[in-house]
Amino acid sequence: MKPLLTCLALTILTQTFSQSNETLTIQKYSQANTAAIIKEYVSFLTIPNTANDTAGLRKNTDFIQQMMQQRGIQNIQLLHANTPNTAPVVYGEVITPGATKTLIFYAHYDGQPVNPAQWAKGLQPFEPKLYTNALDKKGEPIAFPNNNEYNPEYRIYARGASDDKAGVVAILNAYAAIKESNLPLQYNLKFFFEGEEEAGSPHLDQILQKYAPLLQSDLWIICDGPVHQSGKKQIVFGVRGDTHLDLTVYASKRPLHSGHYGNWAPNPAMQLTTLLASMKNEKGRVTIKGFYDDVTPLTPTEKKALQEVPPVDEQMKAELGFNTPEMQSLSLGESINLPSLNINGIQSGNVGKLASNQIPTFATAVLDLRLVLGNDWKRQQQKVINHIKAQGFHVINNEPTEAERKQYAKLIKIAPGADGMNAQRTPMDLPMAQKVIQAVKSTTADQVVLQPTMGGSLPLYLFEQILKARTITVPIANHDNNQHAENENIRLKNFFEGIETMAALMLMR
């Protein structure tokens, strides 16, 4: 295997005529400082960052502030919500003499919950390990080298390795590379590292309102999520919104013998699955009345960009091991530009070795609704509730009373999620958007994929709603990074190319 130092040198030789001089300078900085960059990154990954670990989140903020101080970033402070005992934003800035425009770089330092028992043998969420490749590509564990000789296919496994501590570290190292290389800035730079994104950003609105004068800018650059499945860099101009509904169907007050009472006593699992099946047809289209009615259509520019996205459907079907997509008439890119209805989980009775011949007392499911521009999350919830009522269910918001059990044939408790978020999309043809496209293109000889909307959700509508700000997402992680799941990882090639990308954005003309 070629070490990273050698591979990056070869990259420079082969791409000199397609990359800017600034990008080549950043690459040389990364080559010279690879071991130091990874050592700092690994130290950051050892700090627990789940939402329920207040002490761990505090240690994360201390570590980020230390990294910022070491790079000479100014006005470093914690931005606190009005609600006490919540994870703060870590803020800092670089004021460029003569600059009249400001870029704010966003990433988040908190991570998803972890179940160490689900991680592969030899892996622990907060004990970063280096592997020669991905686990499913027969990667083997190796020691972290003490020199700069890292192969770009190496992967670091740890919670937050891709989502989103990679974003934090890439942004800060991009600025360090610019500063140490004496490259001139033309924008003021601000850094905004959130600590509640994986919890749905419940206090982000308070922080944006409280610190609005400090957070004025010409553009927010969001560093979160993966590059395109083709491996090409991508720029994402919008995100889907998100909301949830918890459903519980009730039947008998106690479990019943399926022989003595089968065919007579109602089965809540059958009622719930029948209800869920009524929500979609065989072509994957949601059948709920009005589900797609308020979607804002893509503009001609956005439609053209979507047509130019490299096709990855066959690749992803093979990679994920299934034969036929749910919406057979649409590509992956087209399908994520529509609102969706997904069953996150469903439960009733027991299965496997614990299965018994019973009719359960209840059945429950969680619905995840992804939204696109034009949808309102509360309105979308209500469409689902109206559909459920139309199927003959009596909707309650509590455990059923004796009177309700006697009166209604079909009882369902619905708990709508109270923390939904709407979708957001920035026009591709804005002058600032075009500058972002050119900056990212300056770092690569490959096509840069332009996506109207990301499949995932971020609370970007709040930046638009509260600050009247524009946002563009520039992700850096590998698409197979296992974010939100066990065995989360970052591919080193993506990580170091992410530093180059963030630097190019900071150096925009």
Coordinates of C-alpha atoms in Angstrom, one line a residue:
M1 CA 0.0 0.0 0.0
K2 CA 1.2 3.5 -0.8
P3 CA 1.5 5.8 2.2
L4 CA -0.6 8.9 2.2
L5 CA 2.4 11.1 1.7
T6 CA 3.2 9.4 -1.6
C7 CA -0.4 9.2 -2.7
L8 CA -1.0 12.9 -2.1
A9 CA 2.2 13.7 -4.0
L10 CA 1.0 11.7 -7.0
T11 CA -2.4 13.4 -6.7
I12 CA -0.6 16.8 -7.0
L13 CA 1.3 15.7 -10.1
T14 CA -1.7 14.4 -11.9
Q15 CA -4.1 17.2 -11.0
T16 CA -1.9 20.2 -11.1
F17 CA -3.7 21.5 -14.2
S18 CA -7.2 21.1 -12.7
Q19 CA -6.7 22.3 -9.2
S20 CA -6.0 25.8 -8.0
N21 CA -2.6 26.9 -6.7
E22 CA -4.3 27.5 -3.3
T23 CA -5.6 23.9 -3.2
L24 CA -2.1 22.5 -4.0
T25 CA -0.7 24.7 -1.2
I26 CA -3.3 23.2 1.3
Q27 CA -2.4 19.7 0.1
K28 CA 1.3 20.4 0.9
Y29 CA 0.3 21.6 4.3
S30 CA -1.7 18.4 5.0
Q31 CA 1.2 16.2 3.8
A32 CA 3.6 17.9 6.2
N33 CA 1.2 17.8 9.1
T34 CA -0.7 14.6 8.6
A35 CA 0.4 12.9 11.9
A36 CA -0.3 16.0 14.0
I37 CA -3.7 16.5 12.4
I38 CA -4.8 12.9 13.0
K39 CA -3.4 12.9 16.6
E40 CA -5.5 15.9 17.5
Y41 CA -8.6 14.5 15.7
V42 CA -8.2 11.1 17.5
S43 CA -8.0 12.9 20.9
F44 CA -11.2 14.7 20.0
L45 CA -12.9 11.4 19.1
T46 CA -12.1 9.9 22.6
I47 CA -14.4 12.4 24.3
P48 CA -18.0 11.1 24.6
N49 CA -20.5 13.4 22.9
T50 CA -24.0 11.9 23.3
A51 CA -26.8 14.2 24.3
N52 CA -27.3 12.7 27.8
D53 CA -23.7 13.1 28.7
T54 CA -23.5 16.6 30.0
A55 CA -20.0 16.3 31.3
G56 CA -18.8 14.8 28.0
L57 CA -20.4 17.6 26.0
R58 CA -18.6 20.2 28.3
K59 CA -15.3 18.5 27.6
N60 CA -16.0 18.7 23.9
T61 CA -16.6 22.4 24.1
D62 CA -13.3 22.8 26.1
F63 CA -11.4 20.9 23.5
I64 CA -12.9 22.9 20.6
Q65 CA -12.0 26.2 22.3
Q66 CA -8.5 24.9 22.8
M67 CA -8.2 24.0 19.1
M68 CA -9.5 27.5 18.2
Q69 CA -7.1 29.2 20.5
Q70 CA -4.1 27.3 19.1
R71 CA -5.0 28.6 15.7
G72 CA -5.3 32.2 16.7
I73 CA -9.1 32.5 16.2
Q74 CA -10.5 35.5 17.9
N75 CA -13.6 36.3 20.1
I76 CA -13.9 32.7 21.2
Q77 CA -17.0 32.2 23.4
L78 CA -19.8 29.9 24.3
L79 CA -23.3 30.9 23.0
H80 CA -25.9 29.7 25.5
A81 CA -29.6 29.3 25.0
N82 CA -32.0 30.9 27.5
T83 CA -32.9 27.5 28.7
P84 CA -30.4 26.5 31.4
N85 CA -28.2 23.4 31.3
T86 CA -28.2 23.0 27.6
A87 CA -25.3 22.3 25.3
P88 CA -23.9 25.6 24.0
V89 CA -22.6 26.6 20.6
V90 CA -18.8 27.2 20.4
Y91 CA -18.2 30.4 18.5
G92 CA -15.1 32.2 17.1
E93 CA -14.2 34.6 14.4
V94 CA -11.5 35.9 12.1
I95 CA -11.9 39.5 11.1
T96 CA -10.2 40.2 7.8
P97 CA -9.0 43.9 7.3
G98 CA -11.0 45.5 4.6
A99 CA -13.4 42.6 4.2
T100 CA -17.1 43.6 3.7
K101 CA -18.6 40.2 3.5
T102 CA -18.8 37.3 6.1
L103 CA -19.0 33.5 5.8
I104 CA -20.1 31.4 8.8
F105 CA -18.9 27.8 8.9
Y106 CA -21.2 25.4 10.7
A107 CA -20.7 21.9 12.1
H108 CA -21.9 20.1 15.2
Y109 CA -19.9 18.3 17.9
D110 CA -22.6 16.1 19.5
G111 CA -23.3 12.6 18.3
Q112 CA -26.0 9.9 18.2
P113 CA -26.5 7.5 21.2
V114 CA -24.4 4.4 21.2
N115 CA -24.8 0.8 22.1
P116 CA -21.3 -0.7 22.4
A117 CA -22.6 -4.2 22.2
Q118 CA -23.7 -3.6 18.6
W119 CA -20.2 -2.5 17.4
A120 CA -17.9 -4.9 15.7
K121 CA -15.6 -7.0 17.8
G122 CA -12.6 -5.0 18.9
L123 CA -14.4 -1.6 18.4
Q124 CA -15.6 0.7 21.1
P125 CA -17.5 4.0 20.2
F126 CA -15.0 6.3 22.0
E127 CA -11.8 4.4 21.5
P128 CA -10.8 5.4 18.0
K129 CA -9.2 2.6 15.9
L130 CA -7.4 2.8 12.6
Y131 CA -8.3 0.2 9.9
T132 CA -6.6 -0.5 6.6
N133 CA -10.0 -0.3 4.9
A134 CA -13.7 -0.6 5.6
L135 CA -14.8 -3.6 7.7
D136 CA -16.9 -5.0 4.8
K137 CA -13.8 -4.6 2.5
K138 CA -11.7 -6.8 4.8
G139 CA -10.0 -3.9 6.5
E140 CA -7.7 -4.9 9.3
P141 CA -6.8 -3.0 12.5
I142 CA -3.4 -1.3 12.6
A143 CA -1.6 1.0 15.0
F144 CA -1.6 4.7 14.3
P145 CA 1.7 5.6 12.6
N146 CA 4.0 8.1 14.3
N147 CA 4.9 9.6 11.0
N148 CA 3.0 11.1 8.0
E149 CA 2.6 7.8 6.2
Y150 CA -1.1 7.2 6.1
N151 CA -2.9 5.5 3.2
P152 CA -5.9 7.5 1.9
E153 CA -8.0 4.3 2.1
Y154 CA -7.4 3.9 5.9
R155 CA -10.5 4.5 8.1
I156 CA -10.9 5.7 11.6
Y157 CA -13.7 4.0 13.5
A158 CA -15.4 6.0 16.3
R159 CA -18.7 7.7 17.2
G160 CA -18.6 11.1 15.6
A161 CA -15.8 10.2 13.2
S162 CA -17.9 11.3 10.3
D163 CA -21.0 12.9 11.9
D164 CA -19.8 15.5 12.6
K165 CA -16.5 15.9 14.4
A166 CA -14.9 15.4 11.0
G167 CA -16.6 18.7 9.9
V168 CA -15.3 20.6 13.0
V169 CA -11.7 19.4 12.6
A170 CA -11.7 19.9 8.8
I171 CA -12.9 23.5 9.1
L172 CA -10.4 24.4 11.8
N173 CA -7.5 22.7 9.9
A174 CA -8.5 24.5 6.7
Y175 CA -8.1 27.8 8.5
A176 CA -4.8 26.6 10.1
A177 CA -3.5 25.7 6.6
I178 CA -4.5 29.1 5.2
K179 CA -2.9 30.9 8.1
E180 CA 0.3 28.9 8.1
S181 CA 0.6 29.2 4.3
N182 CA 0.1 33.0 4.4
L183 CA -2.8 32.8 1.9
P184 CA -4.9 36.0 1.8
L185 CA -8.5 36.0 2.9
Q186 CA -11.1 38.3 1.4
Y187 CA -14.0 37.4 3.7
N188 CA -14.5 37.6 7.5
L189 CA -14.8 34.1 8.8
K190 CA -17.0 33.0 11.7
F191 CA -17.2 29.5 13.2
F192 CA -20.4 28.1 14.8
F193 CA -20.2 24.6 16.3
E194 CA -23.5 23.3 17.7
G195 CA -24.0 20.8 20.5
E196 CA -27.6 19.7 20.0
E197 CA -28.0 18.8 16.4
E198 CA -28.5 15.1 16.9
A199 CA -31.2 15.9 19.5
G200 CA -33.1 17.9 16.9
S201 CA -31.6 21.3 17.8
P202 CA -34.3 22.1 20.4
H203 CA -32.7 25.3 21.5
L204 CA -31.1 26.5 18.3
D205 CA -33.9 29.0 17.7
Q206 CA -33.1 30.6 21.1
I207 CA -29.4 30.9 20.3
L208 CA -30.0 32.4 16.9
Q209 CA -32.5 35.0 18.3
K210 CA -30.3 35.9 21.3
Y211 CA -27.1 36.3 19.3
A212 CA -28.6 37.6 16.0
P213 CA -26.4 40.7 15.7
L214 CA -23.3 38.5 16.1
L215 CA -24.4 36.0 13.6
Q216 CA -25.1 38.3 10.6
S217 CA -23.5 37.0 7.4
D218 CA -23.6 36.7 3.7
L219 CA -23.7 32.9 3.7
W220 CA -23.7 30.0 6.1
I221 CA -21.7 27.0 4.9
I222 CA -22.9 23.8 6.5
C223 CA -20.3 21.0 6.8
D224 CA -22.4 17.9 7.6
G225 CA -23.3 14.7 5.8
P226 CA -21.7 12.6 3.1
V227 CA -20.4 13.2 -0.4
H228 CA -22.3 11.7 -3.3
Q229 CA -22.5 7.9 -3.5
S230 CA -20.4 8.0 -6.7
G231 CA -17.5 9.4 -4.5
K232 CA -17.6 12.8 -6.1
K233 CA -17.8 15.9 -4.1
Q234 CA -21.2 17.5 -3.9
I235 CA -22.9 20.7 -3.0
V236 CA -26.4 20.6 -1.5
F237 CA -28.7 23.5 -1.7
G238 CA -31.5 22.3 0.5
V239 CA -32.5 19.8 3.2
R240 CA -35.7 17.9 3.9
G241 CA -37.7 18.6 6.9
D242 CA -38.7 16.0 9.4
T243 CA -41.5 15.1 11.9
H244 CA -42.7 11.9 13.6
L245 CA -45.9 10.3 14.8
D246 CA -46.1 7.5 17.4
L247 CA -49.1 5.2 16.9
T248 CA -50.5 2.6 19.3
V249 CA -53.5 0.4 18.5
Y250 CA -55.4 -1.2 21.4
A251 CA -57.5 -4.4 21.6
S252 CA -58.2 -6.7 24.6
K253 CA -57.1 -5.6 28.1
R254 CA -55.1 -8.8 28.6
P255 CA -53.2 -11.2 26.2
L256 CA -55.5 -14.0 24.9
H257 CA -54.9 -17.6 23.9
S258 CA -54.9 -17.6 20.1
G259 CA -56.6 -20.9 19.9
H260 CA -59.4 -20.0 22.3
Y261 CA -60.0 -16.5 20.9
G262 CA -58.5 -16.4 17.4
N263 CA -61.0 -15.4 14.7
W264 CA -63.1 -13.7 17.4
A265 CA -61.0 -11.2 19.5
P266 CA -59.5 -8.3 17.5
N267 CA -55.8 -8.5 16.9
P268 CA -54.1 -5.1 17.3
A269 CA -51.1 -6.1 15.2
M270 CA -53.3 -7.0 12.3
Q271 CA -55.3 -3.8 12.6
L272 CA -52.1 -1.7 12.7
T273 CA -50.4 -3.4 9.8
T274 CA -53.6 -3.1 7.7
L275 CA -53.7 0.6 8.6
L276 CA -50.1 1.1 7.6
A277 CA -50.5 -0.8 4.4
S278 CA -53.3 1.6 3.5
M279 CA -50.9 4.5 3.5
K280 CA -48.9 3.4 0.4
N281 CA -49.6 1.7 -2.9
E282 CA -47.6 -0.9 -4.7
K283 CA -45.6 1.8 -6.5
G284 CA -44.4 3.4 -3.3
R285 CA -46.6 6.4 -3.6
V286 CA -48.2 7.7 -0.4
T287 CA -52.0 7.4 -0.7
I288 CA -52.8 9.9 2.1
K289 CA -55.1 12.6 0.7
G290 CA -53.1 15.8 -0.2
F291 CA -49.8 14.3 0.8
Y292 CA -48.0 15.8 -2.2
D293 CA -50.3 18.8 -2.9
D294 CA -48.3 21.6 -1.3
V295 CA -44.9 20.6 -2.7
T296 CA -43.0 23.5 -4.3
P297 CA -41.8 22.3 -7.7
L298 CA -38.1 22.3 -8.6
T299 CA -37.0 25.2 -10.8
P300 CA -35.6 24.6 -14.3
T301 CA -32.1 25.1 -13.0
E302 CA -32.7 22.6 -10.2
K303 CA -34.2 20.1 -12.6
K304 CA -31.2 20.4 -14.9
A305 CA -28.8 19.8 -12.0
L306 CA -30.8 16.8 -10.9
Q307 CA -30.6 15.3 -14.4
E308 CA -26.8 15.7 -14.3
V309 CA -26.4 13.8 -11.0
P310 CA -24.4 10.6 -11.7
P311 CA -26.7 7.5 -11.6
V312 CA -25.9 5.3 -8.6
D313 CA -29.1 3.2 -8.3
E314 CA -27.5 0.0 -9.5
Q315 CA -24.4 0.5 -7.4
M316 CA -26.5 1.2 -4.2
K317 CA -28.9 -1.8 -4.8
A318 CA -25.8 -4.1 -5.1
E319 CA -24.2 -2.5 -2.1
L320 CA -27.3 -2.6 0.1
G321 CA -28.4 -6.1 -1.1
F322 CA -32.0 -5.5 -2.4
N323 CA -33.6 -6.0 -5.8
T324 CA -36.3 -3.4 -6.4
P325 CA -36.6 0.2 -5.0
E326 CA -39.8 1.2 -3.4
M327 CA -40.6 4.0 -6.0
Q328 CA -39.6 2.0 -9.1
S329 CA -40.3 4.8 -11.6
L330 CA -37.9 7.3 -9.8
S331 CA -34.2 7.4 -9.3
L332 CA -32.7 7.8 -5.8
G333 CA -32.1 11.5 -6.5
E334 CA -35.6 12.1 -7.7
S335 CA -37.2 10.2 -4.8
I336 CA -35.5 12.2 -2.1
N337 CA -36.9 15.4 -3.7
L338 CA -40.4 14.2 -2.6
P339 CA -41.9 14.0 0.8
S340 CA -41.8 10.5 2.3
L341 CA -43.5 8.3 4.9
N342 CA -41.4 5.7 6.6
I343 CA -42.0 3.1 9.3
N344 CA -39.1 3.6 11.7
G345 CA -40.1 0.6 13.9
I346 CA -43.1 -1.6 14.7
Q347 CA -43.7 -3.8 17.8
S348 CA -46.4 -6.1 19.1
G349 CA -46.1 -9.3 21.1
N350 CA -42.9 -11.4 21.0
V351 CA -41.0 -13.2 18.2
G352 CA -38.3 -15.8 17.8
K353 CA -37.6 -17.9 20.9
L354 CA -39.9 -15.7 23.0
A355 CA -42.9 -16.1 20.6
S356 CA -46.1 -17.5 22.2
N357 CA -49.5 -18.5 20.9
Q358 CA -51.2 -15.2 21.9
I359 CA -53.3 -12.3 20.7
P360 CA -51.4 -9.3 21.9
T361 CA -53.0 -6.4 23.7
F362 CA -51.5 -3.6 21.7
A363 CA -49.4 -2.8 18.6
T364 CA -47.2 0.3 18.2
A365 CA -45.3 1.9 15.4
V366 CA -43.3 5.1 14.8
L367 CA -43.8 7.0 11.5
D368 CA -41.1 9.2 10.1
L369 CA -42.3 11.9 7.7
R370 CA -39.6 13.6 5.6
L371 CA -40.7 16.9 4.1
V372 CA -39.7 19.0 1.1
L373 CA -40.1 22.7 0.4
G374 CA -43.8 23.7 0.6
N375 CA -44.7 21.2 3.3
D376 CA -45.5 22.3 6.8
W377 CA -44.6 19.7 9.4
K378 CA -47.8 20.2 11.5
R379 CA -50.0 20.2 8.4
Q380 CA -48.3 17.0 7.2
Q381 CA -48.9 15.3 10.6
Q382 CA -52.6 16.3 10.3
K383 CA -52.9 14.7 6.9
V384 CA -51.8 11.4 8.4
I385 CA -54.2 11.8 11.3
N386 CA -57.1 12.5 9.0
H387 CA -56.3 9.4 7.0
I388 CA -56.3 7.3 10.1
K389 CA -59.7 8.6 11.1
A390 CA -61.0 7.9 7.6
Q391 CA -60.0 4.2 8.1
G392 CA -62.5 4.0 11.0
F393 CA -60.2 4.6 13.9
H394 CA -61.1 6.7 17.0
V395 CA -58.1 8.8 17.8
I396 CA -57.1 9.4 21.5
N397 CA -54.1 11.0 23.1
N398 CA -54.1 8.9 26.3
E399 CA -54.5 5.3 27.4
P400 CA -58.0 4.2 26.6
T401 CA -60.7 4.4 29.2
E402 CA -63.2 1.7 30.0
A403 CA -65.9 3.8 28.3
E404 CA -63.8 4.3 25.1
R405 CA -63.0 0.5 24.9
K406 CA -66.7 -0.3 25.0
Q407 CA -67.8 2.5 22.6
Y408 CA -65.2 2.1 19.7
A409 CA -64.3 -0.8 17.5
K410 CA -60.9 0.6 16.6
L411 CA -58.9 2.6 19.1
I412 CA -55.6 4.3 18.3
K413 CA -53.5 6.6 20.4
I414 CA -51.5 9.1 18.4
A415 CA -48.6 11.1 19.9
P416 CA -47.5 13.6 17.3
G417 CA -43.8 14.7 17.6
A418 CA -43.6 18.3 18.9
D419 CA -40.2 19.1 17.5
G420 CA -40.7 18.9 13.8
M421 CA -38.7 21.0 11.3
N422 CA -39.6 22.3 7.8
A423 CA -37.5 21.9 4.7
Q424 CA -35.3 24.6 3.3
R425 CA -33.7 25.3 -0.1
T426 CA -31.4 28.0 -1.4
P427 CA -31.6 29.0 -5.1
M428 CA -28.7 27.6 -7.2
D429 CA -28.5 30.6 -9.4
L430 CA -27.7 33.2 -6.7
P431 CA -24.3 34.9 -7.2
M432 CA -23.0 33.6 -3.9
A433 CA -24.1 30.1 -4.8
Q434 CA -22.2 30.3 -8.0
K435 CA -19.1 31.4 -6.1
V436 CA -19.4 28.3 -3.9
I437 CA -19.7 26.1 -7.0
Q438 CA -16.6 27.6 -8.5
A439 CA -14.7 27.2 -5.3
V440 CA -15.4 23.5 -4.9
K441 CA -14.7 22.9 -8.5
S442 CA -11.2 24.4 -8.0
T443 CA -10.3 21.5 -5.8
T444 CA -11.0 18.6 -8.1
A445 CA -10.7 17.3 -11.6
D446 CA -14.0 15.4 -11.2
Q447 CA -17.5 16.6 -11.7
V448 CA -19.0 18.4 -8.7
V449 CA -22.5 17.0 -8.0
L450 CA -25.1 19.7 -7.5
Q451 CA -28.1 18.5 -5.4
P452 CA -31.2 20.6 -5.0
T453 CA -32.0 18.7 -1.8
M454 CA -30.3 16.4 0.7
G455 CA -32.2 13.3 1.8
G456 CA -31.5 14.0 5.4
S457 CA -32.8 16.8 7.6
L458 CA -31.1 19.8 9.3
P459 CA -32.8 22.8 11.0
L460 CA -31.7 25.1 8.3
Y461 CA -35.1 26.7 8.0
L462 CA -34.3 28.4 11.3
F463 CA -31.4 30.3 9.9
E464 CA -33.6 31.5 7.1
Q465 CA -36.6 32.3 9.3
I466 CA -34.7 34.0 12.2
L467 CA -31.6 35.5 10.5
K468 CA -32.9 35.9 7.0
A469 CA -29.7 34.0 6.0
R470 CA -28.8 31.8 3.1
T471 CA -27.3 28.3 3.7
I472 CA -25.5 25.9 1.4
T473 CA -24.3 22.5 2.6
V474 CA -20.9 21.1 1.5
P475 CA -20.5 17.6 3.0
I476 CA -17.2 15.8 3.2
A477 CA -17.7 12.3 4.7
N478 CA -17.7 9.0 2.7
H479 CA -21.2 7.8 1.9
D480 CA -20.7 4.5 3.6
N481 CA -19.7 6.0 7.0
N482 CA -22.4 4.3 9.1
Q483 CA -23.5 7.6 10.6
H484 CA -26.1 7.3 13.4
A485 CA -25.3 3.5 13.6
E486 CA -22.7 1.2 14.9
N487 CA -19.2 1.1 13.4
E488 CA -19.3 4.8 12.3
N489 CA -16.1 5.7 10.4
I490 CA -14.4 8.3 8.2
R491 CA -12.2 7.5 5.2
L492 CA -9.0 9.5 5.4
K493 CA -9.2 10.5 1.7
N494 CA -12.5 12.1 2.4
F495 CA -11.3 13.8 5.5
F496 CA -8.2 15.4 3.9
E497 CA -10.1 16.4 0.8
G498 CA -12.6 18.0 3.2
I499 CA -9.9 20.2 4.5
E500 CA -9.1 21.3 1.0
T501 CA -12.7 22.0 0.2
M502 CA -13.3 24.0 3.4
A503 CA -10.1 26.0 2.7
A504 CA -11.2 26.7 -0.9
L505 CA -14.5 28.1 0.4
M506 CA -12.7 30.3 2.9
L507 CA -10.5 31.6 0.1
M508 CA -13.4 32.5 -2.3
R509 CA -12.9 35.7 -4.2

